[in-house]
Coordinates of C-alpha atoms in Angstrom, one line a residue:
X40 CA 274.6 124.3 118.4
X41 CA 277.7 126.8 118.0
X42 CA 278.2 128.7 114.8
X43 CA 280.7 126.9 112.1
X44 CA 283.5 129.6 111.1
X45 CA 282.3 128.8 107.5
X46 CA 279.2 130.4 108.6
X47 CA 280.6 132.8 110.1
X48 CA 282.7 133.8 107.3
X49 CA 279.9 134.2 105.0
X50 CA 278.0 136.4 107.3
X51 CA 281.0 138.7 107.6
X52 CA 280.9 138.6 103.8
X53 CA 277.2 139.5 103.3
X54 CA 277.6 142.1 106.4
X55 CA 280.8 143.6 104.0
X56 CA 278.1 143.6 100.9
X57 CA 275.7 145.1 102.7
X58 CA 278.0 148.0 103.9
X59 CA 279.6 148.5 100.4
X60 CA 277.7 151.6 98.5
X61 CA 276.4 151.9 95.6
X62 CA 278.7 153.6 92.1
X63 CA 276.8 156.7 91.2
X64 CA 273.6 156.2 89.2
X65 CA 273.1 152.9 89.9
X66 CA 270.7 150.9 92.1
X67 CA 272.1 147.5 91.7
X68 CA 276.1 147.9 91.1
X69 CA 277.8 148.5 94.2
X70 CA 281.8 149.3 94.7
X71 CA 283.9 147.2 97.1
X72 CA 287.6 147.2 98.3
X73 CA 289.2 143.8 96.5
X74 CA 291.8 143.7 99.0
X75 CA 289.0 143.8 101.9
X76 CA 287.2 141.3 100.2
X77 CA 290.0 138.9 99.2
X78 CA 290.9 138.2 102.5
X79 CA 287.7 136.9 103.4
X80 CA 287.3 134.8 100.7
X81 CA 290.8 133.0 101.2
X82 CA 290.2 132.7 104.5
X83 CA 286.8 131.3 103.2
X84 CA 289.0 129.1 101.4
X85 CA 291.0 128.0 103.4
X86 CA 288.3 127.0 106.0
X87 CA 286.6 124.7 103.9
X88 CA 288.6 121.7 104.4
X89 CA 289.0 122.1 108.1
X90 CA 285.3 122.2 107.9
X91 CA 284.5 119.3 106.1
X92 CA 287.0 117.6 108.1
X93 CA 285.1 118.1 111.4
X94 CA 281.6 116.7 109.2
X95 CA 283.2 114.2 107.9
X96 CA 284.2 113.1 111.9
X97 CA 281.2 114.1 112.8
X98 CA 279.1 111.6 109.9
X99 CA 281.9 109.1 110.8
X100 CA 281.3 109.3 114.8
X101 CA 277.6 109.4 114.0
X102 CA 278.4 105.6 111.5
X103 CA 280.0 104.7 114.2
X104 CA 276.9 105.9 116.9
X105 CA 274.5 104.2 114.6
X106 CA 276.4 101.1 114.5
X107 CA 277.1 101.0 118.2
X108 CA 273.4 102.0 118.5
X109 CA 272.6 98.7 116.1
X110 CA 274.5 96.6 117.8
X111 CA 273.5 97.2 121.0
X112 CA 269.8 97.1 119.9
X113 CA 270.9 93.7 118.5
X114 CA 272.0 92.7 121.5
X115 CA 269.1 93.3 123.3
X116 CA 266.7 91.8 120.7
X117 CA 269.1 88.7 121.3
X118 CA 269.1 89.1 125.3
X119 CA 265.0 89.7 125.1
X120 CA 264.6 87.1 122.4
X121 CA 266.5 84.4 124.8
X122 CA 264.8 85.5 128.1
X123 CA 261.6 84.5 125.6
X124 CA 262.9 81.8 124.8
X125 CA 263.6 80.9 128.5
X126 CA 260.1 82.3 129.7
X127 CA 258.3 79.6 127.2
X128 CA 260.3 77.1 128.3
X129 CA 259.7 77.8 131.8
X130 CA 256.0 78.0 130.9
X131 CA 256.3 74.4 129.0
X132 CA 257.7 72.8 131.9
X133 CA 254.9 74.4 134.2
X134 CA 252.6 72.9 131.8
X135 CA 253.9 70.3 132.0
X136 CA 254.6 70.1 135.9
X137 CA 250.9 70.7 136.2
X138 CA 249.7 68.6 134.1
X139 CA 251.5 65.6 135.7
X140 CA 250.1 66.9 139.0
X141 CA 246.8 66.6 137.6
X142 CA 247.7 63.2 136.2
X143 CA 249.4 62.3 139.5
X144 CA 246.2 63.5 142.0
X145 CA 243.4 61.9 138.8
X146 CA 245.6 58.2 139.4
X147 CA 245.2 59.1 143.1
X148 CA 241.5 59.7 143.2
X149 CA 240.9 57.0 140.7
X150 CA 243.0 54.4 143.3
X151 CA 240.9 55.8 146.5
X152 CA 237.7 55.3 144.4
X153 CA 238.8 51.4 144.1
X154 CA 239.7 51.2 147.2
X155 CA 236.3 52.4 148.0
X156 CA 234.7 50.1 145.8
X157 CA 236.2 47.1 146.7
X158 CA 235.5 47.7 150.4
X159 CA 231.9 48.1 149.8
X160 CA 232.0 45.3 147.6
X161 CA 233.5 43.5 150.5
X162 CA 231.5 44.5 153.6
X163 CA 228.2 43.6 151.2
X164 CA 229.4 40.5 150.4
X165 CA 230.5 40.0 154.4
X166 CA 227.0 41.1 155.3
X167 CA 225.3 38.6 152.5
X168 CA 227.2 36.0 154.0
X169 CA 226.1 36.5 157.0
X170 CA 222.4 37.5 155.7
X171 CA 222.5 34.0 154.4
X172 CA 224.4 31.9 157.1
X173 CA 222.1 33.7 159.9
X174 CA 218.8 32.5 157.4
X175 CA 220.5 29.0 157.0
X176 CA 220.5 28.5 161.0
X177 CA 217.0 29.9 161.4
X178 CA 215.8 27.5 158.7
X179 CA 217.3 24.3 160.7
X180 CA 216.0 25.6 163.7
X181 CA 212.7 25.9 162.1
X182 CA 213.6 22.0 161.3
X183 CA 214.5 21.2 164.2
X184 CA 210.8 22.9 166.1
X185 CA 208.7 21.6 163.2
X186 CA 210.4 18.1 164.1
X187 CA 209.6 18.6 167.5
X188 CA 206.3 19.6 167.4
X189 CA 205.0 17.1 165.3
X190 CA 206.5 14.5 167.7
X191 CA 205.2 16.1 170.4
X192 CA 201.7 16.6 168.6
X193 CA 201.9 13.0 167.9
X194 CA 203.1 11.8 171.8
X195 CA 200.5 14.4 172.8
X196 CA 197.8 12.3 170.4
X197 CA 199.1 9.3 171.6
X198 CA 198.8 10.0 175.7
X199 CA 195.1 11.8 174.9
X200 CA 193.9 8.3 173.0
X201 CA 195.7 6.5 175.7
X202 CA 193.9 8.8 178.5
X203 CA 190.5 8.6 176.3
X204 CA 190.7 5.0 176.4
X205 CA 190.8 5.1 180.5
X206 CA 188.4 7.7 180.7
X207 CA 185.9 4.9 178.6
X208 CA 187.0 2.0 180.7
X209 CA 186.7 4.1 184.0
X210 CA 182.7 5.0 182.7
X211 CA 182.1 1.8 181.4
X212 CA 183.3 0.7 185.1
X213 CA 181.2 2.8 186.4
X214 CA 178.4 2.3 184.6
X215 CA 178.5 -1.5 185.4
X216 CA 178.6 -0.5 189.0
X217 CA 175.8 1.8 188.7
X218 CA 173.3 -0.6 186.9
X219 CA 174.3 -3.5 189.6
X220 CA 173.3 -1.0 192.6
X221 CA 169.9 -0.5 191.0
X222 CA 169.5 -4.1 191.1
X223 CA 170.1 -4.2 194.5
X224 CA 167.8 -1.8 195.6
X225 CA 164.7 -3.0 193.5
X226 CA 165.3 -6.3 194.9
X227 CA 165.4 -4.7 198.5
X228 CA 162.2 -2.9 197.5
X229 CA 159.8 -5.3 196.7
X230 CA 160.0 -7.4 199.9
X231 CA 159.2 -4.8 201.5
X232 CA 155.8 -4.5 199.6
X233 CA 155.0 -7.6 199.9
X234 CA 155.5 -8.2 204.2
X235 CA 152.8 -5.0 203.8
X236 CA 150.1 -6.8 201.8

């Protein structure tokens, strides 16, 4: 920072105090040329206002610093406060967007599931029905061979009794035969016995 020429003035003034010497018997008093002394101090005074001119540009250039300094700190409060803004409203609609996703792929699971569902439902109801039809055939064919085999036990009964019934006339037959050949031959027999006697 350079020097102010009011400082500088008042330097040259001590530097002229300090030079000046001392009247005679006397450690305090000094003695010093008015003229010499006079002219620095006008010029002093005259420097002044030229002085506090250039502060008071200087305080004014620093208001107006500051105020250029606040407003552009305003401004970017305002810029950062909007791109905030922007940012949690880009956030919210993410939310958002992801939680419709997640509603969107839940529906989606959700249908699949009933889909699922309803074709197991389906298939076991298919495979019931044909549990069922399958058991409902093998129950008439079990009918149908009971049926059968009781008529067949009975026309099986029927030709044994019928065959039993041949078997008895065919030994009864035979039996007659039999007894009427033993006749015979006792008869034959006893002649015989006789022509010996």
């Amino acid at each position: 920072m350079s020097m102010s020429r009011i400082e500088q003035l008042i330097g040259e003034i001590e530097e002229y105090v300090d030079s000046c010497k001392f009247q005679p018997l006397s450690s305090t008093k000094i003695v010093v040329n008015k003229e010499e002394l006079e002219e620095l101090l006008v010029e002093l005074r005259l420097g002044v206002p030229d002085e506090i001119k250039k502060y008071q540009k200087i305080i004014s250039n620093q208001d107006a610093i500051l105020n250029e300094a606040h407003a552009q700190a305003d401004a970017i409060l305002a810029e950062a406060t909007a791109q905030t803004n922007e940012l949690v409203n880009e956030h919210e609609i993410m939310q958002k967007a992801y939680a419709e996703a997640n509603r969107v792929v839940e529906e989606a699971q959700y249908q699949a599931q009933q889909i699922v569902d309803n074709a197991i439902a389906d298939a076991n109801g298919i495979r019931q029905g044909a549990i069922n039809y399958t058991d409902d055939m093998l129950r008439s064919l079990q009918t149908i061979m009971s049926h059968s085999m009781e008529e067949s036990q009975n026309r099986f009964q029927t030709f044994l009794t019928s065959m039993q019934n041949t078997y008895d006339i065919v030994t009864s037959n035979r039996n007659e035969l039999s007894a009427g050949v033993s006749s015979e031959e006792e008869q034959e027999t006893v002649p015989a016995e006789e022509s010996q006697q």
